[in-house]
GROMACS .gro file of C-alpha atoms in nm:
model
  326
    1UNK     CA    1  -0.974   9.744   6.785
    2UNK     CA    2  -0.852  10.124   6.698
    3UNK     CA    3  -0.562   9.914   6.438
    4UNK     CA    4  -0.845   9.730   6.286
    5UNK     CA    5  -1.088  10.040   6.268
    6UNK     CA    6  -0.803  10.237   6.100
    7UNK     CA    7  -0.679   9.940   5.849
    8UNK     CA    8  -1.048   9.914   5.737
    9UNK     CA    9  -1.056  10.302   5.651
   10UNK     CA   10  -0.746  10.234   5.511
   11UNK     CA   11  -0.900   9.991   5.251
   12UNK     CA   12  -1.188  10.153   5.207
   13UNK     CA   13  -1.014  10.485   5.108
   14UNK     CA   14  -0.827  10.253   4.835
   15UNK     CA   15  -1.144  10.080   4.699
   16UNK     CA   16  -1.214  10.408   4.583
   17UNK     CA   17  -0.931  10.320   4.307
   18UNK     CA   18  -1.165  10.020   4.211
   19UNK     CA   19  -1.467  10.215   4.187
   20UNK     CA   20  -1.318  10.442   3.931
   21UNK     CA   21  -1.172  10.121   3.773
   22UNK     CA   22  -1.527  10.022   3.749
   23UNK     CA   23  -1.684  10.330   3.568
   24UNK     CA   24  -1.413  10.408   3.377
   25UNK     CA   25  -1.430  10.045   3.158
   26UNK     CA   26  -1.819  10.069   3.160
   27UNK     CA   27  -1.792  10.398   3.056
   28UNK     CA   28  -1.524  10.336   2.827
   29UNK     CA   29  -1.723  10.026   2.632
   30UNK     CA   30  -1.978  10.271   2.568
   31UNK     CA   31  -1.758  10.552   2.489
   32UNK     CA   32  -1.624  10.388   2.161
   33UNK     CA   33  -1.964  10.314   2.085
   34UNK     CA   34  -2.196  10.602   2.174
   35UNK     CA   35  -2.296  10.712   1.805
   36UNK     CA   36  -2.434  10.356   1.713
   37UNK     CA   37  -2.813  10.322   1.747
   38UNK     CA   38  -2.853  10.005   1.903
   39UNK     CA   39  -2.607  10.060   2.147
   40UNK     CA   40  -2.798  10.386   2.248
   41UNK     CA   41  -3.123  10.224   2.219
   42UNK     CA   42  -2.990   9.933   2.502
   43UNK     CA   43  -2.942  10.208   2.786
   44UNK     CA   44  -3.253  10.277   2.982
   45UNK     CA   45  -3.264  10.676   3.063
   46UNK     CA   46  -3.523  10.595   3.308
   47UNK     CA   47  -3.295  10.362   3.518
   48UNK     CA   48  -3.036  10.621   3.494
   49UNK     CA   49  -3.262  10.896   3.618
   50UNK     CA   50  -3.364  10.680   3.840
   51UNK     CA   51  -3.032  10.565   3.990
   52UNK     CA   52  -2.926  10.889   4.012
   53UNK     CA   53  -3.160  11.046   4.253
   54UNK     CA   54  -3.024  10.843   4.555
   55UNK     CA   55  -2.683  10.843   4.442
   56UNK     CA   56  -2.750  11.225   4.464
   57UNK     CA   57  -2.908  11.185   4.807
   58UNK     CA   58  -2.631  11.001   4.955
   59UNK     CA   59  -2.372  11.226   4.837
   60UNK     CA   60  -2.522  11.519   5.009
   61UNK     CA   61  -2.580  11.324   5.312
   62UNK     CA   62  -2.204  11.180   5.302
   63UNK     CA   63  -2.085  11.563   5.284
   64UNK     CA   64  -2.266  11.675   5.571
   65UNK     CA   65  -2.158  11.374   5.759
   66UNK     CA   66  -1.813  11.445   5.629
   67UNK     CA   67  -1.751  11.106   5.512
   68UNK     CA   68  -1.545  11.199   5.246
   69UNK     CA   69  -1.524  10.799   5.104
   70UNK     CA   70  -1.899  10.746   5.056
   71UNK     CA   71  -1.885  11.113   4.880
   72UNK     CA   72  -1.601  11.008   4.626
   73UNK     CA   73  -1.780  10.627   4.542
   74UNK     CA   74  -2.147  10.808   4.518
   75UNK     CA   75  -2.004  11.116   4.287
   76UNK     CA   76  -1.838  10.850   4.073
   77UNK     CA   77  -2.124  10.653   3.960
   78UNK     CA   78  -2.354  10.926   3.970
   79UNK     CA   79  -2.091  11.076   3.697
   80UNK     CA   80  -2.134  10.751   3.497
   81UNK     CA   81  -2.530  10.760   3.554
   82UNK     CA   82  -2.511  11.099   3.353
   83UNK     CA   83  -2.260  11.022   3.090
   84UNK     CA   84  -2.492  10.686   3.047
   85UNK     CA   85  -2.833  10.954   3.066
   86UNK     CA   86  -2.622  11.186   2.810
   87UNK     CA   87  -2.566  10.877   2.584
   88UNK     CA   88  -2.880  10.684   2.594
   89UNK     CA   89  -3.077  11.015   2.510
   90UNK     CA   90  -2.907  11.024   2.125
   91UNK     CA   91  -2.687  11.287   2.220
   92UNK     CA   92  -2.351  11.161   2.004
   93UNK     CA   93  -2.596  10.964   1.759
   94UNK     CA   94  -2.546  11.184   1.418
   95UNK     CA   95  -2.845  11.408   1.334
   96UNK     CA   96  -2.912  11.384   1.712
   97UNK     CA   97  -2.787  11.668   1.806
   98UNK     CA   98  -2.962  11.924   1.670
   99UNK     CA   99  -3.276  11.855   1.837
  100UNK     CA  100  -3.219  12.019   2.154
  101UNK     CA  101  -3.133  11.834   2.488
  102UNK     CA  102  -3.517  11.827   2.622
  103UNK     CA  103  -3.673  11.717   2.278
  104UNK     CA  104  -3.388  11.373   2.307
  105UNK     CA  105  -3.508  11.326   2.631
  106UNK     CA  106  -3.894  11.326   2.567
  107UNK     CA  107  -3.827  11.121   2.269
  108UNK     CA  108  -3.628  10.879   2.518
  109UNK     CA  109  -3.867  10.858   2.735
  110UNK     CA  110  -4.168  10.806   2.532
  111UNK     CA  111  -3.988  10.525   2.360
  112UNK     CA  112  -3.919  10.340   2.717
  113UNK     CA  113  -4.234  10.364   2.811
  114UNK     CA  114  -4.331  10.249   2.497
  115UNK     CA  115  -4.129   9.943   2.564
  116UNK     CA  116  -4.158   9.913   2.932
  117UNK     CA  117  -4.355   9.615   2.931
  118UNK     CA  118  -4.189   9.373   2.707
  119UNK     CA  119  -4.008   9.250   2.990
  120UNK     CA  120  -4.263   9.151   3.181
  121UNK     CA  121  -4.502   9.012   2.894
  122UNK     CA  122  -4.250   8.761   2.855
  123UNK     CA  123  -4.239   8.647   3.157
  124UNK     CA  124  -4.617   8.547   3.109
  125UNK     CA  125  -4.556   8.455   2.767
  126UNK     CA  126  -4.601   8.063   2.726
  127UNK     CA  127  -4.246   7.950   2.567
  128UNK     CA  128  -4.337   7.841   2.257
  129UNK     CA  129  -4.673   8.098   2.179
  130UNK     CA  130  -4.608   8.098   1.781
  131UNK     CA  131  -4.562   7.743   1.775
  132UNK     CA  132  -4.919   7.728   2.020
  133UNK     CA  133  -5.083   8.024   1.807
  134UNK     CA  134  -5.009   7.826   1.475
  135UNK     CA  135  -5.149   7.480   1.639
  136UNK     CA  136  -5.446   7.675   1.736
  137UNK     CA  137  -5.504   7.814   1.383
  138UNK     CA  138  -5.423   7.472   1.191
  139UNK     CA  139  -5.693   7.277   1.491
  140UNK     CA  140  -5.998   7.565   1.371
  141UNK     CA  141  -5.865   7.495   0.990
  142UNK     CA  142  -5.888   7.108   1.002
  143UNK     CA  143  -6.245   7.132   0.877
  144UNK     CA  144  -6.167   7.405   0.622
  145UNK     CA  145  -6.417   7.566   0.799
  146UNK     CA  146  -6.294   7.894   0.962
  147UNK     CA  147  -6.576   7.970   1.256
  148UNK     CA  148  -6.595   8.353   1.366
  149UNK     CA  149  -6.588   8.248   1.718
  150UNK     CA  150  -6.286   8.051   1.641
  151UNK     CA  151  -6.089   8.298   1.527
  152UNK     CA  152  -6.201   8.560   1.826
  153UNK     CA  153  -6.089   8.280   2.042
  154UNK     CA  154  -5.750   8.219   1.876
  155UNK     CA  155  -5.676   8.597   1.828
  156UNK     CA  156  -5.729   8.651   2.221
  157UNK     CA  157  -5.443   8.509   2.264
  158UNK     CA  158  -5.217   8.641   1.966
  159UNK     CA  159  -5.305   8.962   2.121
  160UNK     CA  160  -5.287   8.853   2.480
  161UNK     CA  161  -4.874   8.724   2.396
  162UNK     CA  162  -4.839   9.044   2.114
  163UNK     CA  163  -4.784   8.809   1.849
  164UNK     CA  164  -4.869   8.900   1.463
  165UNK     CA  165  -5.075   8.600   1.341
  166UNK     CA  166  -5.162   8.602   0.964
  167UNK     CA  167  -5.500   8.481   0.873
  168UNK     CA  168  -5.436   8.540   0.557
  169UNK     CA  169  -5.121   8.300   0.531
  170UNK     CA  170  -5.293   8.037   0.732
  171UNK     CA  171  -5.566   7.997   0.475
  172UNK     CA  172  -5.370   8.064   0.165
  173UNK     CA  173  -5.050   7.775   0.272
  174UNK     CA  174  -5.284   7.487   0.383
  175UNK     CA  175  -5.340   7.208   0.128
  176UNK     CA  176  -5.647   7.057  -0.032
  177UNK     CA  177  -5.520   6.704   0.112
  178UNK     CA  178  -5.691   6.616   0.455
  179UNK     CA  179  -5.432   6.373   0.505
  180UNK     CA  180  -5.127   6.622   0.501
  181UNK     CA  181  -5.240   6.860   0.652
  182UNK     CA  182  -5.349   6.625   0.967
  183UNK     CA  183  -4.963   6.499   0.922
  184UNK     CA  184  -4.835   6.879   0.914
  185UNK     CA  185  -5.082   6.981   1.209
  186UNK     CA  186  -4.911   6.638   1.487
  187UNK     CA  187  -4.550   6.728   1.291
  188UNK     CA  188  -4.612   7.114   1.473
  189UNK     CA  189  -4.784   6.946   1.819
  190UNK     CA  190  -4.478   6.718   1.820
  191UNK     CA  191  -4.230   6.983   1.728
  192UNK     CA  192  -4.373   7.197   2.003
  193UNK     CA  193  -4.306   6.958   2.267
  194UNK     CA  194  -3.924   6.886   2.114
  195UNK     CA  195  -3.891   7.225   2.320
  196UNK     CA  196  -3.965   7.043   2.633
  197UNK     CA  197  -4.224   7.310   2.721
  198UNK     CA  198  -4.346   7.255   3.122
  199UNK     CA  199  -4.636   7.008   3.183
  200UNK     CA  200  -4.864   7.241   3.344
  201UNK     CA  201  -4.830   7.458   3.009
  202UNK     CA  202  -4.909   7.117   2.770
  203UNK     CA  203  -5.197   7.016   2.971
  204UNK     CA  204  -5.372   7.389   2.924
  205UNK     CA  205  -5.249   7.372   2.538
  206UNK     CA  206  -5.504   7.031   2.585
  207UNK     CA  207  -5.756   7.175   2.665
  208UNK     CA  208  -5.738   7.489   2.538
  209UNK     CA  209  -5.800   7.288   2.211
  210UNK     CA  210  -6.072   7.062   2.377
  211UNK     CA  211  -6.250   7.406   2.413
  212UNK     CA  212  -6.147   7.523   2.052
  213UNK     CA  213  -6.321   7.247   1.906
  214UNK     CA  214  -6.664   7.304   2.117
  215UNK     CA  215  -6.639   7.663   2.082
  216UNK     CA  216  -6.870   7.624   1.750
  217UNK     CA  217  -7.076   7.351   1.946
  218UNK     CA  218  -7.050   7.162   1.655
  219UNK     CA  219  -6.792   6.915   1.621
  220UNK     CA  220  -6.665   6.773   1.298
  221UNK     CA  221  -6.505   6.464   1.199
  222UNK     CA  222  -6.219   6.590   1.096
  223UNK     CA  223  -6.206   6.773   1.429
  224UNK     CA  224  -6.314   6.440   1.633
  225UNK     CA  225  -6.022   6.258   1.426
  226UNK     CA  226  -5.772   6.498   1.500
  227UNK     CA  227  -5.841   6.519   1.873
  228UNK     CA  228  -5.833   6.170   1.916
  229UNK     CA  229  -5.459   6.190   1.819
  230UNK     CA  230  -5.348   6.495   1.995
  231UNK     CA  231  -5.540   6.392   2.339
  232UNK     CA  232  -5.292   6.091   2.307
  233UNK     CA  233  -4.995   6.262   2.214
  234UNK     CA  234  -5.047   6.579   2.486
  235UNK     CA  235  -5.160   6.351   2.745
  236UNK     CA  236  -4.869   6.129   2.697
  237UNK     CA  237  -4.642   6.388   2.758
  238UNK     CA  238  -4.792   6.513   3.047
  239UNK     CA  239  -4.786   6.161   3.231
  240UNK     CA  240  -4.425   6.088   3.117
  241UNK     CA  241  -4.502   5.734   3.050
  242UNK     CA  242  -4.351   5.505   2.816
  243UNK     CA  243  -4.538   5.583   2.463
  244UNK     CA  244  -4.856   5.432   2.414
  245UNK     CA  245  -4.853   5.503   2.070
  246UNK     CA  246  -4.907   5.178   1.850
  247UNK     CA  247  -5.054   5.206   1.511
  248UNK     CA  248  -4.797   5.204   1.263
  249UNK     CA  249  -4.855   5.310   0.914
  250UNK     CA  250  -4.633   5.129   0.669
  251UNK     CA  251  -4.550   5.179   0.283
  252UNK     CA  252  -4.381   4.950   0.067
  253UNK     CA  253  -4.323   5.145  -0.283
  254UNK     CA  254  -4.318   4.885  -0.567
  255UNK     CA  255  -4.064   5.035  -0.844
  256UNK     CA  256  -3.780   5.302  -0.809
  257UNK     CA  257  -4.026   5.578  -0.902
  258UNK     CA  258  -4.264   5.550  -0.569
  259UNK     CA  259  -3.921   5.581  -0.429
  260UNK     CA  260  -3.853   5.883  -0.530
  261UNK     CA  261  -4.199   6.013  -0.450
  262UNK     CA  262  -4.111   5.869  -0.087
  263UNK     CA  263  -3.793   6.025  -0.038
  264UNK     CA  264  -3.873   6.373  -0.170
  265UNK     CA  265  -4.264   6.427  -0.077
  266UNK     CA  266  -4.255   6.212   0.250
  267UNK     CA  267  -3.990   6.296   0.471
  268UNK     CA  268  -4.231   6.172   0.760
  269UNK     CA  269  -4.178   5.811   0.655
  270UNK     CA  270  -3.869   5.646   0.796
  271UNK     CA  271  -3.698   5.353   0.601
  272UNK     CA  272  -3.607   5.021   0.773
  273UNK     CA  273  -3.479   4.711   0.649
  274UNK     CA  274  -3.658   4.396   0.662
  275UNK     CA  275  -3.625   4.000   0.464
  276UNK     CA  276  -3.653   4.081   0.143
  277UNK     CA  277  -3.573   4.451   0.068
  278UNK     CA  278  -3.746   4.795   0.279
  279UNK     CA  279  -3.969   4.946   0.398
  280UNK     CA  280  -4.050   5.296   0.525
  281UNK     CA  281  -4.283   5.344   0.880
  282UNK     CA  282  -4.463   5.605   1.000
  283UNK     CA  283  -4.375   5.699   1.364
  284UNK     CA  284  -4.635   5.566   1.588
  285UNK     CA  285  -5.005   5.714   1.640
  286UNK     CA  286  -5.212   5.698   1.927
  287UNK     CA  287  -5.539   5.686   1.734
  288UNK     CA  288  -5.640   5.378   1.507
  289UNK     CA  289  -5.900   5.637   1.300
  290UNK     CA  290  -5.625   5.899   1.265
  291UNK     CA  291  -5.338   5.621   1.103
  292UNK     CA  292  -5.589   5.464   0.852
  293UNK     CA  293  -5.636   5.877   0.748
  294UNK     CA  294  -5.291   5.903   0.685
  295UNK     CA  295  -5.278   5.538   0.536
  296UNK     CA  296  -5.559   5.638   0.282
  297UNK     CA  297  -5.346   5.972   0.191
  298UNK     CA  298  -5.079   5.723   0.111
  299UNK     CA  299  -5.272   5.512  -0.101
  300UNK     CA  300  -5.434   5.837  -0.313
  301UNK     CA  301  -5.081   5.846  -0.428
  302UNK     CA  302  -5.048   5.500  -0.517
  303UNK     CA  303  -4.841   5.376  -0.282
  304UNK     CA  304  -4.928   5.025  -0.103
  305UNK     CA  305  -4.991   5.126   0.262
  306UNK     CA  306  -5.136   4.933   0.560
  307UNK     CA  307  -5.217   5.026   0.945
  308UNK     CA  308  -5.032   4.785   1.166
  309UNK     CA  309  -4.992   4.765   1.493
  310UNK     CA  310  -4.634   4.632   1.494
  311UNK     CA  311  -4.342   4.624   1.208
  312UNK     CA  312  -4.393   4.398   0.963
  313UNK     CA  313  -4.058   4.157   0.928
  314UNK     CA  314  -4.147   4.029   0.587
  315UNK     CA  315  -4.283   4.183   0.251
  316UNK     CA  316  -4.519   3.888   0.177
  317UNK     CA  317  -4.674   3.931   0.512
  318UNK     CA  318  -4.752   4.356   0.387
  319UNK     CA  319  -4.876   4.260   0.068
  320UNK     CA  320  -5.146   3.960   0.231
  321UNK     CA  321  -5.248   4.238   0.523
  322UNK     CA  322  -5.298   4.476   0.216
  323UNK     CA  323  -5.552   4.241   0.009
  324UNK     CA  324  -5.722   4.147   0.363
  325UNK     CA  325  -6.036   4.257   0.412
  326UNK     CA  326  -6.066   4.548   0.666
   0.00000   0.00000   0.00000
């Protein structure tokens, strides 16, 4: 037992070499860059004070115990908690300098706590709050009527997750079209959950809008129309079962021109083959109202568009749905 008691002291005594090997590289990644801003602005002064104080502690206590080991390994990092307070507080930063040692450190300080909660706000931060904020904005816009209460609403939040929403842009980007900007709004609900966001989140993004859209206690149609097509797309998610979507929205252009009006204004549509030429399709849409919207906004451009609720195999069969009557 005395052999064993005397090897460990042995290798503790020589993990005092590995401690040292340890601050030195920490202290000499820093070292090389100790006048660059960022690098000063990563180390937390507070931390370091922080640390510090027991490291302090237990090297007094380790003298007067005369345990000479726990002495050396305290002293060392307590040397690299200063040199890490010395950097962090501007000192080799140039133009630094000249403030004095105390100014550097109440500037340090008041710029920590400054920043002391970001940490935590993310952590209550929904992932994906810009994408959510925007939704929220385009859901009170879909009327083109902005409510006051909507807005308090939808800024409660923005300020809740610190995020810098722009009224302003909101209003001044959307488009006079109903049709795209109901296509733009589900293109940002569906992009939103591309980032696989956690169900619980989705289903109070549901009805967090649900409440949006009473929060005037007057709901539109635009607003009814809309809702009926992100209830199915939200609510979808959150089950996880196979899509229900069905309605298909189809366009068949007629000459090389609606084509190119396709292709460069319509990157929603996807092209598929079928007897006699192509097609393009929409992807699928849970509400019947909501794909004859988006059919009409295809039509106001002159481009021969139906609601179906599967893929049409055969022009012919497009063109006779077309001149049916609805």
């Amino acid at each position: 037992m005395e052999m064993f008691e005397k090897a460990v002291s042995i290798l503790a005594f020589l993990s005092i070499g590995f401690s040292l090997t340890e601050a030195y590289l920490k202290a000499n990644q820093i070292w090389k860059r100790k006048h660059e801003r960022l690098v000063v602005e990563s180390i937390s002064v507070t931390a370091q004070l922080v640390s510090l104080f027991p490291l302090s502690i237990f090297s007094l206590n380790y003298l007067f115990q005369r345990q000479y080991v726990g002495l050396m390994d305290s002293t060392i990092f307590a040397t690299l908690a200063v040199f890490n307070i010395i950097v962090g507080m501007s000192f080799w930063v140039p133009g630094e300098r000249k403030k004095g040692f105390w100014t550097l450190i109440k500037e340090t300080l008041n710029l920590e706590r400054k920043e002391a909660g970001d940490l935590a706000k993310s952590f209550f931060k929904p992932s994906g709050a810009q994408k959510i904020i925007n939704i929220l904005g385009q859901v009170a816009m879909i009327d083109e009527v902005l409510d006051p209460r909507e807005k308090q609403f939808i800024q409660s939040f923005a300020d809740h997750w610190n995020i810098n929403f722009s009224w302003d842009n909101l209003t001044k980007n959307r488009i006079a079209d109903t049709a795209i900007n109901l296509i733009h709004l589900r293109q940002d609900v569906t992009d939103y959950l591309a980032i696989s966001p956690p169900q619980k989140q989705v289903s109070e993004l549901k009805d967090i809008i649900n409440a949006l859209i009473n929060i005037d206690e007057e709901v539109s149609e635009q607003e009814k129309l809309i809702m009926g097509e992100l209830d199915g797309l939200l609510s979808g998610y959150i089950s996880q079962q196979p899509n229900a979507a069905r309605y298909h929205v189809i366009v068949v252009p007629q000459n090389e021109r609606q084509v190119q009006v396709v292709t460069t204004s319509l990157p929603e549509l996807i092209r598929y083959e079928i007897g006699e030429g192509f097609a393009y399709h929409s992807s699928p849409f849970y509400s019947k109202e909501y794909a004859n919207v988006i059919s009409d906004g295809y039509r106001s451009l002159n481009l021969l568009s139906i609601v179906t609720f599967t893929l049409p195999s055969q022009i012919n069969s497009i063109v006779s749905e077309d001149e049916s009557p609805n």
